[in-house]
Coordinates of C-alpha atoms in Angstrom, one line a residue:
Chain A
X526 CA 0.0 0.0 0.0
X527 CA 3.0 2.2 0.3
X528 CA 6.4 2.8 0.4
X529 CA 7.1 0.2 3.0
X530 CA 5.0 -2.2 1.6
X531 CA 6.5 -2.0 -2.1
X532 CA 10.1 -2.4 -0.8
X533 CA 9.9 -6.3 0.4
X534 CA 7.9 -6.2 -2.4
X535 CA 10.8 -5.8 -5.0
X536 CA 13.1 -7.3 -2.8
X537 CA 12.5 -11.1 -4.1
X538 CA 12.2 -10.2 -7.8
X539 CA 15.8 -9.0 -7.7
X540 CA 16.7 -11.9 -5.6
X541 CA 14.9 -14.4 -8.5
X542 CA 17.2 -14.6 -11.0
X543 CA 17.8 -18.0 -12.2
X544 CA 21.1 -20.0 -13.0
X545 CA 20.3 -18.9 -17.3
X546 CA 20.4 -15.2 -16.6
X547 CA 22.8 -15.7 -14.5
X548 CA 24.9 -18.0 -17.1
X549 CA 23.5 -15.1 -19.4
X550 CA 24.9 -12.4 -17.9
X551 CA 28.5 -13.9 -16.9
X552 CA 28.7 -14.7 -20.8
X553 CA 27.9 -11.2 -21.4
X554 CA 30.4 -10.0 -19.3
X555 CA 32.5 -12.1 -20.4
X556 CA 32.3 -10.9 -24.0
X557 CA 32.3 -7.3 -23.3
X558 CA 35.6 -6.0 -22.5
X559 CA 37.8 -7.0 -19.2
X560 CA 38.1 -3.2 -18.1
X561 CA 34.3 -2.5 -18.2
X562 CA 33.7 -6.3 -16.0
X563 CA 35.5 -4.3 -13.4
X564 CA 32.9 -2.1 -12.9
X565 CA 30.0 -4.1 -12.2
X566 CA 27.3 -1.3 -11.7
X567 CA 28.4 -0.2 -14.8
X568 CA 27.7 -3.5 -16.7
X569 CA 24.7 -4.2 -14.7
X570 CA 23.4 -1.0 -16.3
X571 CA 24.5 -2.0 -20.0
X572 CA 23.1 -5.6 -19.9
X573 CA 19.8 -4.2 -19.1
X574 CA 19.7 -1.6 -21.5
X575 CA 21.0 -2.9 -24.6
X576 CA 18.6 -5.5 -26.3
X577 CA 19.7 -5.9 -30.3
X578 CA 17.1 -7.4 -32.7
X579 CA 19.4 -10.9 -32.8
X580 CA 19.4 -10.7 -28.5
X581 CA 16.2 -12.8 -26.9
X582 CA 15.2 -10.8 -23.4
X583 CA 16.4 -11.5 -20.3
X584 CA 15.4 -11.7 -16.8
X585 CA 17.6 -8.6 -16.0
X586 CA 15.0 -6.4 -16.7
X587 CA 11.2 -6.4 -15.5
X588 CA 9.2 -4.3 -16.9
X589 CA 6.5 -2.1 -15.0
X590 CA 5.0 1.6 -15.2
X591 CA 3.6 4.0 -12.2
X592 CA 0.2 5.4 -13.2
X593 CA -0.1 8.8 -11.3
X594 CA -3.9 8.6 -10.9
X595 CA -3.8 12.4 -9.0
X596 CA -2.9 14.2 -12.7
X597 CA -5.3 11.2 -14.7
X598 CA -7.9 13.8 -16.1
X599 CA -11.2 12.0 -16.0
X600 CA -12.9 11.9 -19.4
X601 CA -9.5 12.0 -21.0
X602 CA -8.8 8.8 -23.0
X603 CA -5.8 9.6 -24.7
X604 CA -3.8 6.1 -23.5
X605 CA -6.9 4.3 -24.6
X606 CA -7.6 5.9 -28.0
X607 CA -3.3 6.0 -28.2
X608 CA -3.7 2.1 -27.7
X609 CA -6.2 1.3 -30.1
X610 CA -5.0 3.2 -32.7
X611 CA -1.1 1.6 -32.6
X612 CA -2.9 -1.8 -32.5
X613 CA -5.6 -1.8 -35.0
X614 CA -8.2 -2.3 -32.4
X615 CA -11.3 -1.3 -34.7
X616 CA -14.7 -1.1 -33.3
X617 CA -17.6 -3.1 -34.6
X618 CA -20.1 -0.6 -33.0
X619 CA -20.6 -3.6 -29.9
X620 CA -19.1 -2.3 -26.9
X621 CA -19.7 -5.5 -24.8
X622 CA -18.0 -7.4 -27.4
X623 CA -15.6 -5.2 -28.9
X624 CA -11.8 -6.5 -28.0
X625 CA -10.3 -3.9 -25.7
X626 CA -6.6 -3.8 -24.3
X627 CA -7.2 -0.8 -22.0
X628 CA -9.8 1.0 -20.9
X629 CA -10.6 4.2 -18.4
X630 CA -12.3 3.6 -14.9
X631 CA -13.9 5.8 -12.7
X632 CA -13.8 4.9 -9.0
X633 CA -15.6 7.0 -6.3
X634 CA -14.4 6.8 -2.3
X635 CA -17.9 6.1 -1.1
X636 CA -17.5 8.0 2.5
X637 CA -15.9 10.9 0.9
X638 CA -17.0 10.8 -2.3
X639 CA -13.5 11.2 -3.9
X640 CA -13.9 10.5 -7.6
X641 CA -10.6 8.8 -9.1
X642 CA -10.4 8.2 -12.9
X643 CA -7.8 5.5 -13.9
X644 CA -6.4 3.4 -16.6
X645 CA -6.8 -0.6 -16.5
X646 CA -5.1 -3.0 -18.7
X647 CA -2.5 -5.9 -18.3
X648 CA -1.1 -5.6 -14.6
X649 CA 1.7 -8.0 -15.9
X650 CA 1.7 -10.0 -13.2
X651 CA 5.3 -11.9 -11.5
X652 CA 2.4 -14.8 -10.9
X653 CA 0.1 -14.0 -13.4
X654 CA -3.2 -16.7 -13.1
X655 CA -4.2 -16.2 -16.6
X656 CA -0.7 -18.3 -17.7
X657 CA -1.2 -20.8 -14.4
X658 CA -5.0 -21.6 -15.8
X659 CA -4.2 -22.0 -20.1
X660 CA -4.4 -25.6 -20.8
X661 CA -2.3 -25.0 -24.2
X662 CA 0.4 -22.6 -23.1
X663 CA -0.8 -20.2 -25.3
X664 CA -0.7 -17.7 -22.2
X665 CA 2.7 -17.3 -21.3
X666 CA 4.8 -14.9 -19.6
X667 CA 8.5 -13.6 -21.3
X668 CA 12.0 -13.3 -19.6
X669 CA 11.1 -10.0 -19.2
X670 CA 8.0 -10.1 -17.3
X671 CA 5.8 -8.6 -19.8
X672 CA 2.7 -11.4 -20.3
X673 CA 1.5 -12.1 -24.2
X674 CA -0.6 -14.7 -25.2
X675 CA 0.9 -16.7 -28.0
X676 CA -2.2 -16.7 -30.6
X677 CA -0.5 -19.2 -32.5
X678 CA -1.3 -22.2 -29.8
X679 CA -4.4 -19.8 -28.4
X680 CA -7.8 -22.4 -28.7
X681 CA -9.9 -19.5 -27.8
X682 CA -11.1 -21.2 -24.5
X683 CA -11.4 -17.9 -22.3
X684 CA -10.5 -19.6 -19.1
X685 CA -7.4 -17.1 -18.8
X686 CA -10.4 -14.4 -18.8
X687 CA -12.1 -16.0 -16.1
X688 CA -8.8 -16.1 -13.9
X689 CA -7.7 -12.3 -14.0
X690 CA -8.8 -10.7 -11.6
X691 CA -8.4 -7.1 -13.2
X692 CA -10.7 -8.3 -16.1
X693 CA -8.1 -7.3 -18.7
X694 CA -8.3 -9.8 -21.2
X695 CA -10.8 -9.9 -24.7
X696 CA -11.8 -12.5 -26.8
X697 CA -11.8 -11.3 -30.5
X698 CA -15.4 -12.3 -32.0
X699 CA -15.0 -11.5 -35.0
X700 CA -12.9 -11.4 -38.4
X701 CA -10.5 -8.8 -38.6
X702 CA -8.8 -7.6 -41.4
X703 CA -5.8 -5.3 -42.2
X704 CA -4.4 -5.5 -39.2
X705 CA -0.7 -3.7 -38.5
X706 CA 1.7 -5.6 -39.4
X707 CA 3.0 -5.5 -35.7
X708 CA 0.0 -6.4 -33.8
X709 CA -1.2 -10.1 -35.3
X710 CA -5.2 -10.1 -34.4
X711 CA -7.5 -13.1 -35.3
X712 CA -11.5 -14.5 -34.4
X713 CA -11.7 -16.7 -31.6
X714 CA -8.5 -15.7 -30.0
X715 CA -7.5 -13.8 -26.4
X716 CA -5.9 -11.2 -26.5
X717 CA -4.9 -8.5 -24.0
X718 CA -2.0 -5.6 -23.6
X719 CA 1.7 -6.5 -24.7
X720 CA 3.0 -3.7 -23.2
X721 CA 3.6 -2.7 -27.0
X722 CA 5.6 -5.7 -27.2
X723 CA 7.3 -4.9 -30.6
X724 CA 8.3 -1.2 -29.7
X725 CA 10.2 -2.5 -26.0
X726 CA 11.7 -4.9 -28.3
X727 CA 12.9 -1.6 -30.3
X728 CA 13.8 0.0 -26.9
X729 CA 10.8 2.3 -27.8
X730 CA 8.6 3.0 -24.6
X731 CA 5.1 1.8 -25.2
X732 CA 2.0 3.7 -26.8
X733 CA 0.1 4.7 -24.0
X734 CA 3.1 5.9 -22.0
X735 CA 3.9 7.8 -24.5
X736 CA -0.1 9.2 -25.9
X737 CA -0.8 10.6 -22.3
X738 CA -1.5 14.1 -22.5
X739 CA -1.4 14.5 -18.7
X740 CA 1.9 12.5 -17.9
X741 CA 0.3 10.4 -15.8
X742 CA 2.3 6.9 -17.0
X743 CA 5.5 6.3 -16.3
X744 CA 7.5 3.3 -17.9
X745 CA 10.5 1.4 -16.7
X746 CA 12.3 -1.2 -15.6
X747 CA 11.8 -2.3 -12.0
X748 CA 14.8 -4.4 -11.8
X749 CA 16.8 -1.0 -13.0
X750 CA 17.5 1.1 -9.4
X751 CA 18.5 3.8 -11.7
X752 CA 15.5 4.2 -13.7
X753 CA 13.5 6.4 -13.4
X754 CA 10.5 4.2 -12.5
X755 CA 12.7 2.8 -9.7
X756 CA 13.9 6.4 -8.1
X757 CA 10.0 7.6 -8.3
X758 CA 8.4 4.6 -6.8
X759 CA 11.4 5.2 -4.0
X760 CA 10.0 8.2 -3.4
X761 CA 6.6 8.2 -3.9
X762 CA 4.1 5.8 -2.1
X763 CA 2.3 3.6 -4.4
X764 CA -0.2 0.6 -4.7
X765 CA -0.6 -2.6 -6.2
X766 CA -4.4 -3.4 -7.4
X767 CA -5.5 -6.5 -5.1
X768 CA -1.9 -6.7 -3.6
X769 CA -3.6 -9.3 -1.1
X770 CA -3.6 -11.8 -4.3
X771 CA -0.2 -11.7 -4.1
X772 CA 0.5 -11.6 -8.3
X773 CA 2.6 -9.0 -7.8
X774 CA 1.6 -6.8 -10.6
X775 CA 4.1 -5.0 -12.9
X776 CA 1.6 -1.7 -12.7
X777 CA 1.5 0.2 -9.8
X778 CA -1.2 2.9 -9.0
X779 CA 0.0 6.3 -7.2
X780 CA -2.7 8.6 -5.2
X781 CA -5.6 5.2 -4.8
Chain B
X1224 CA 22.7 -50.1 -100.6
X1225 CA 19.1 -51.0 -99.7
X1226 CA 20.3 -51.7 -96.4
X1227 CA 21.5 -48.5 -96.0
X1228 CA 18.3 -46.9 -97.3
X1229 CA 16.3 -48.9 -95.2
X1230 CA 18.1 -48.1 -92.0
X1231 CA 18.5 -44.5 -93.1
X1232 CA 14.6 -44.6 -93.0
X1233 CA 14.2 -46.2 -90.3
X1234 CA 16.3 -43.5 -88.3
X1235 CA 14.5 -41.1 -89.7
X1236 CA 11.0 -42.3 -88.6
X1237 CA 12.6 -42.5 -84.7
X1238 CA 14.1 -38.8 -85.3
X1239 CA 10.3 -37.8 -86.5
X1240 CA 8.7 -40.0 -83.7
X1241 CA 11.1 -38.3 -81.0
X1242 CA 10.2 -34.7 -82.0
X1243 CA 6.5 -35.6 -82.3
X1244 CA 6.3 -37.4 -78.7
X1245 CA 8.5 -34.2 -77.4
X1246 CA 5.5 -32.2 -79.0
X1247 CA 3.2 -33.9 -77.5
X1248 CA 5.1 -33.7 -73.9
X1249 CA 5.2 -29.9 -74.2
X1250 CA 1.7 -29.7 -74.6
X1251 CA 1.0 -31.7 -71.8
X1252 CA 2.9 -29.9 -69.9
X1253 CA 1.2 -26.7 -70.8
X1254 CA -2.1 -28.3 -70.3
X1255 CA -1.4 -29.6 -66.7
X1256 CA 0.7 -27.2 -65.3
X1257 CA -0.8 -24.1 -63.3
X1258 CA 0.6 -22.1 -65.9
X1259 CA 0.4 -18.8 -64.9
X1260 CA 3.0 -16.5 -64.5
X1261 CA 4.0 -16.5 -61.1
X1262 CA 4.3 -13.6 -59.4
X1263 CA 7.6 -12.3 -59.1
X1264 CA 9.5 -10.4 -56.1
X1265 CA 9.2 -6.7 -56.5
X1266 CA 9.7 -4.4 -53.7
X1267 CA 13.2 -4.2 -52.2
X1268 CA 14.4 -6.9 -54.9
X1269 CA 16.3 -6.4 -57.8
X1270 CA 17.8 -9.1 -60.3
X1271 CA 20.9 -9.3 -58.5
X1272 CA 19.0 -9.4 -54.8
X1273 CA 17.6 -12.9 -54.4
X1274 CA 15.4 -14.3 -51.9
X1275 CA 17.0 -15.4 -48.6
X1276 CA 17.5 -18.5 -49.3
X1277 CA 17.7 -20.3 -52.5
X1278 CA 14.5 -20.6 -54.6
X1279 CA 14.7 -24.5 -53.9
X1280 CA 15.0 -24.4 -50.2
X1281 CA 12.6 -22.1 -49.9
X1282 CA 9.9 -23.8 -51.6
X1283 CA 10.0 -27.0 -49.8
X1284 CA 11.5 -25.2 -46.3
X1285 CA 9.7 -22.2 -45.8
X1286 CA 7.1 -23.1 -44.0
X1287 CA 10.0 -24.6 -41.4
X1288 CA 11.7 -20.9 -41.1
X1289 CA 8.4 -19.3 -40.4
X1290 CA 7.4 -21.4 -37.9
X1291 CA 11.3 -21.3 -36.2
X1292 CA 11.3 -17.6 -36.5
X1293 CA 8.2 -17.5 -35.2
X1294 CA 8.2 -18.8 -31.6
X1295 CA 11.8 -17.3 -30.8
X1296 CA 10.1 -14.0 -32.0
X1297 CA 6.6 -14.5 -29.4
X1298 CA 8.9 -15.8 -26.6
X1299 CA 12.2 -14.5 -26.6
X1300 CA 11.5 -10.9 -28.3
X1301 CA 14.1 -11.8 -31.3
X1302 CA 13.1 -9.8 -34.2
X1303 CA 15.8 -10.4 -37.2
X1304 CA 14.1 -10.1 -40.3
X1305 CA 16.1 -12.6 -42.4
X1306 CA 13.0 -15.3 -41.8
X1307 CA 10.2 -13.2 -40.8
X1308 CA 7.3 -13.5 -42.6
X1309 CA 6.6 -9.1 -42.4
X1310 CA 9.8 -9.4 -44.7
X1311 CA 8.2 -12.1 -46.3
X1312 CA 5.2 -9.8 -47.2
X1313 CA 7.3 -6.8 -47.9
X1314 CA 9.0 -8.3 -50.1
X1315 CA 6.6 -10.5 -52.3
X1316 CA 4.1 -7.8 -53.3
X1317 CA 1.4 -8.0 -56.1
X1318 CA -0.4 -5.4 -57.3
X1319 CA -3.9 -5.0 -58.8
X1320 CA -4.8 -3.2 -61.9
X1321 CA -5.5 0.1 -59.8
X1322 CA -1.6 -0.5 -58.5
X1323 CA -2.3 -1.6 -55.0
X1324 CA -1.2 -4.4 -53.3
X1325 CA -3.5 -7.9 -53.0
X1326 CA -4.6 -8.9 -50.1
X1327 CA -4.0 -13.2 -49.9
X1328 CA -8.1 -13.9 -50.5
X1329 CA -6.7 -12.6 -54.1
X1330 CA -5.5 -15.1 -56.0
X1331 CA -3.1 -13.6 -57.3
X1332 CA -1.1 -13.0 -54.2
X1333 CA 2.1 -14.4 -53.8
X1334 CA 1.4 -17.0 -51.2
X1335 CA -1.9 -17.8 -52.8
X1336 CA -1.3 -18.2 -56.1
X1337 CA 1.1 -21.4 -55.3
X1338 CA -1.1 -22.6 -52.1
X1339 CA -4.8 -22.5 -54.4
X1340 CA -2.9 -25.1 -56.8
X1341 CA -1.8 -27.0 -54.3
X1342 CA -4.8 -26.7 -52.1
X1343 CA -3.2 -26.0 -49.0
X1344 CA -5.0 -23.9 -46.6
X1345 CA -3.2 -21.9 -44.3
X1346 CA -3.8 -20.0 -41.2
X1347 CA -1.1 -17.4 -41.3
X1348 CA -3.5 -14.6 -42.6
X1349 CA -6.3 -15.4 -40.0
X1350 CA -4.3 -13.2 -37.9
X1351 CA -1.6 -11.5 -39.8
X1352 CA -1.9 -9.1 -42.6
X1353 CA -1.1 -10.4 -45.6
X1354 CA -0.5 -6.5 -47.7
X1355 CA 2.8 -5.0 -47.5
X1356 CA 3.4 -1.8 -44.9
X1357 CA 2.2 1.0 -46.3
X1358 CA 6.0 2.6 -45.9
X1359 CA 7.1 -0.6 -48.2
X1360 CA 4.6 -0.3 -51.1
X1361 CA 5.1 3.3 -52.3
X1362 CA 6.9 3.3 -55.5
X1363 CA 10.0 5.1 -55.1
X1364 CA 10.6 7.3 -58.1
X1365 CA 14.5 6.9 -60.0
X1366 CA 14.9 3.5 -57.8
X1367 CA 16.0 0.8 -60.3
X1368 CA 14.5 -2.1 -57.7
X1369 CA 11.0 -1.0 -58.0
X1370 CA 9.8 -2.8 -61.1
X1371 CA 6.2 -1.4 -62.3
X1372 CA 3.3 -3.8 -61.5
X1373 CA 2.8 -7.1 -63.3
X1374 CA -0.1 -6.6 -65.9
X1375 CA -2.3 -10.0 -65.0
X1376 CA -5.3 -10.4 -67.3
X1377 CA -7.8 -12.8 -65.5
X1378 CA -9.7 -13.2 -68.5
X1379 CA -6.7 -14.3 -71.0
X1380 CA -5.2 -16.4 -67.8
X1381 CA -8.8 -17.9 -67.3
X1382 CA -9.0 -18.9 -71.5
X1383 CA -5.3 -20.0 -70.6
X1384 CA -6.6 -22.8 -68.5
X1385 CA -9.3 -23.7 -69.9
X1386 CA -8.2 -23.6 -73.7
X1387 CA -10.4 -21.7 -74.6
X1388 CA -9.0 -18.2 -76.4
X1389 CA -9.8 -15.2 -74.9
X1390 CA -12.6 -13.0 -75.4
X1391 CA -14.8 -16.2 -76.5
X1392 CA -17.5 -17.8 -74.1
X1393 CA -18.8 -21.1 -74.1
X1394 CA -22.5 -21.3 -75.9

């Protein structure tokens, strides 16, 4: 719930690294010059960092974002319209149907009648249920800690929709066409936010993050101390959406 | 001397026999192959610029490239473009008579034009989009690898098939 809490939190995910990003990272070392292994902050830094197209992710970095609810402008939908545009989420005129990867919600403090407008999507769970529950695999989670559902092996059984608890997930109901080349959409799939997969991949930031007018979303690594992400949620106290789940969500709400 | 005439004959009539059954071969061949002009390579790919891999490989392999390329890409974020099928689709464009690209329920398309003969159904364009990126398709004016659209008459490609001569209907 705050700053105390989110510190023990973090504590274990740095803690988690596994004997391959380990091996990873002492091969990496190993190949980039002697004189810069002797600084190991130094290296730390670059290993997270640099990701060329030929380089599969690593377990160096987890991704996460801060979402500063206080400067969230209510009615403003720029992440969501932002989102829908860079993935070719069209419309069919059904809302209850229509695929969505984000969306805006409106929560009001009942005794004092605060009214908080907020962004949901993906929490990119460290124990996400949605990839515990997939009978194929299909739901998976990367290195990285960003979850994707791999539509290739998706069956379109929806029982990773039933698991989350932060309802983020869509089935696609019907046929799409011209899709972006980026974003690979099909009928009777799941689908949900990637985090912009393809533009981390880039070291681009993703679209939301980038779309919001107000500034409200901040994007980082969590596994980075010097990020940016990392210095504010030092600072600043911050929350995890049902924390008492224990998923450990990548997204963390400031001002709930 | 009629010996030799006879066996000069005779070798004649094999010669005739051999040109007339390699006649008869071509035609078949005409007959029962697809026959159409296959659609070439034409954005980023010059004469000199092949495919990447050979024509051969790729043919009876591609499908095994995809597919490789395709789970290291979903699950380990590794986004070369040698086997990619974006690069794939970037590369193999057809156009229409208007100049824009098919989509693959065209037969013309690339992939479709081999995978209707062959009857092969594939899922790839269920999800992905099977036209070029807009960025790829423009035609770049004084660039020597952009080759002007192939002309594709249905009608003449349709006669083609069914040996019939364009133009003409069937009473």
């Amino acid at each position: 719930m705050n700053q105390q809490h989110s510190a023990p939190d973090m504590q274990p995910e740095s803690m988690q690294l596994g004997d391959h990003a380990r091996r990873q990272f002492f091969l990496k070392v190993a190949g980039a010059s002697a004189g810069l292994a002797l600084v190991p902050g130094l290296v730390l830094q670059q290993v997270s960092a640099a990701k060329t197209a030929d380089q599969p992710v690593s377990n160096k970095v987890r991704w996460g974002m801060l979402i500063d609810t206080s400067k969230c402008a209510q009615g403003c939908d720029d992440c969501v319209k932002s989102c829908n545009e860079a993935n070719g989420l069209t419309s069919h005129g059904r809302p209850a149907s229509d695929a969505q990867w984000m969306r805006k919600v409106t929560v009001k403090d009942k005794q004092t009648g605060k009214v908080t407008s907020l962004p949901m999507m993906c929490q990119h769970c460290e124990h996400p249920p949605c990839v515990d529950v997939c009978p194929t695999g299909a739901s998976f989670k990367r290195d990285n800690g960003v979850v994707l559902v791999d539509k290739h092996i998706c069956i379109g059984c929806r029982y990773c929709m039933m698991a989350c608890p932060y309802k983020a997930r869509s089935f696609v109901h019907e046929t799409v066409e011209n899709q972006k080349p980026h974003a690979p959409r099909g009928k009777g799939t799941v689908e949900s936010c990637t985090f912009c997969v393809h533009k981390l991949d880039q070291g681009e930031q993703p679209v939301c993050a980038v779309g919001c007018s107000q500034e409200a979303i901040l994007f980082g690594d969590l596994n980075d101390p010097e990020s940016a992400l990392s210095k504010r949620l030092k600072e600043v106290s911050s929350m995890q959406l049902r924390a008492d789940m224990e998923l450990n969500p990548g997204v963390r709400y400031q001002g709930l | 001397m009629k010996q030799k005439r006879i066996i000069s004959l005779f070798l004649t009539g094999l010669a005739m026999l051999g040109l007339f059954l390699s006649n008869v071969a071509n035609a078949d061949s005409e007959l029962f192959s697809p026959h159409r002009e296959t659609p070439k390579a034409i954005a980023q790919v010059s004469e000199v610029q092949g495919c990447v891999e050979p024509t051969e490989v790729m043919r009876r392999q591609h499908m095994q490239f995809i597919l490789h390329q395709r789970d290291e890409t979903m699950h380990q974020g590794i986004r070369t473009t040698k086997h990619s099928l974006l690069e794939c689709i970037n590369c193999h464009v057809t156009y229409d008579e208007n100049q824009q690209p098919v989509s693959y329920k065209d037969e013309r398309h690339f992939c479709s034009t081999c995978h209707h003969y062959a009857a092969v159904h594939i899922d790839c364009f269920e999800c992905h989009n099977s036209k070029p990126m807009e960025s790829v398709v423009k035609p770049i004016p004084n660039n020597p690898d952009f080759i002007s659209p192939i002309k594709f008459d249905s009608a003449k490609a349709m006669a083609e098939q069914t040996g019939q001569p364009a133009g003409e209907t069937q009473p």
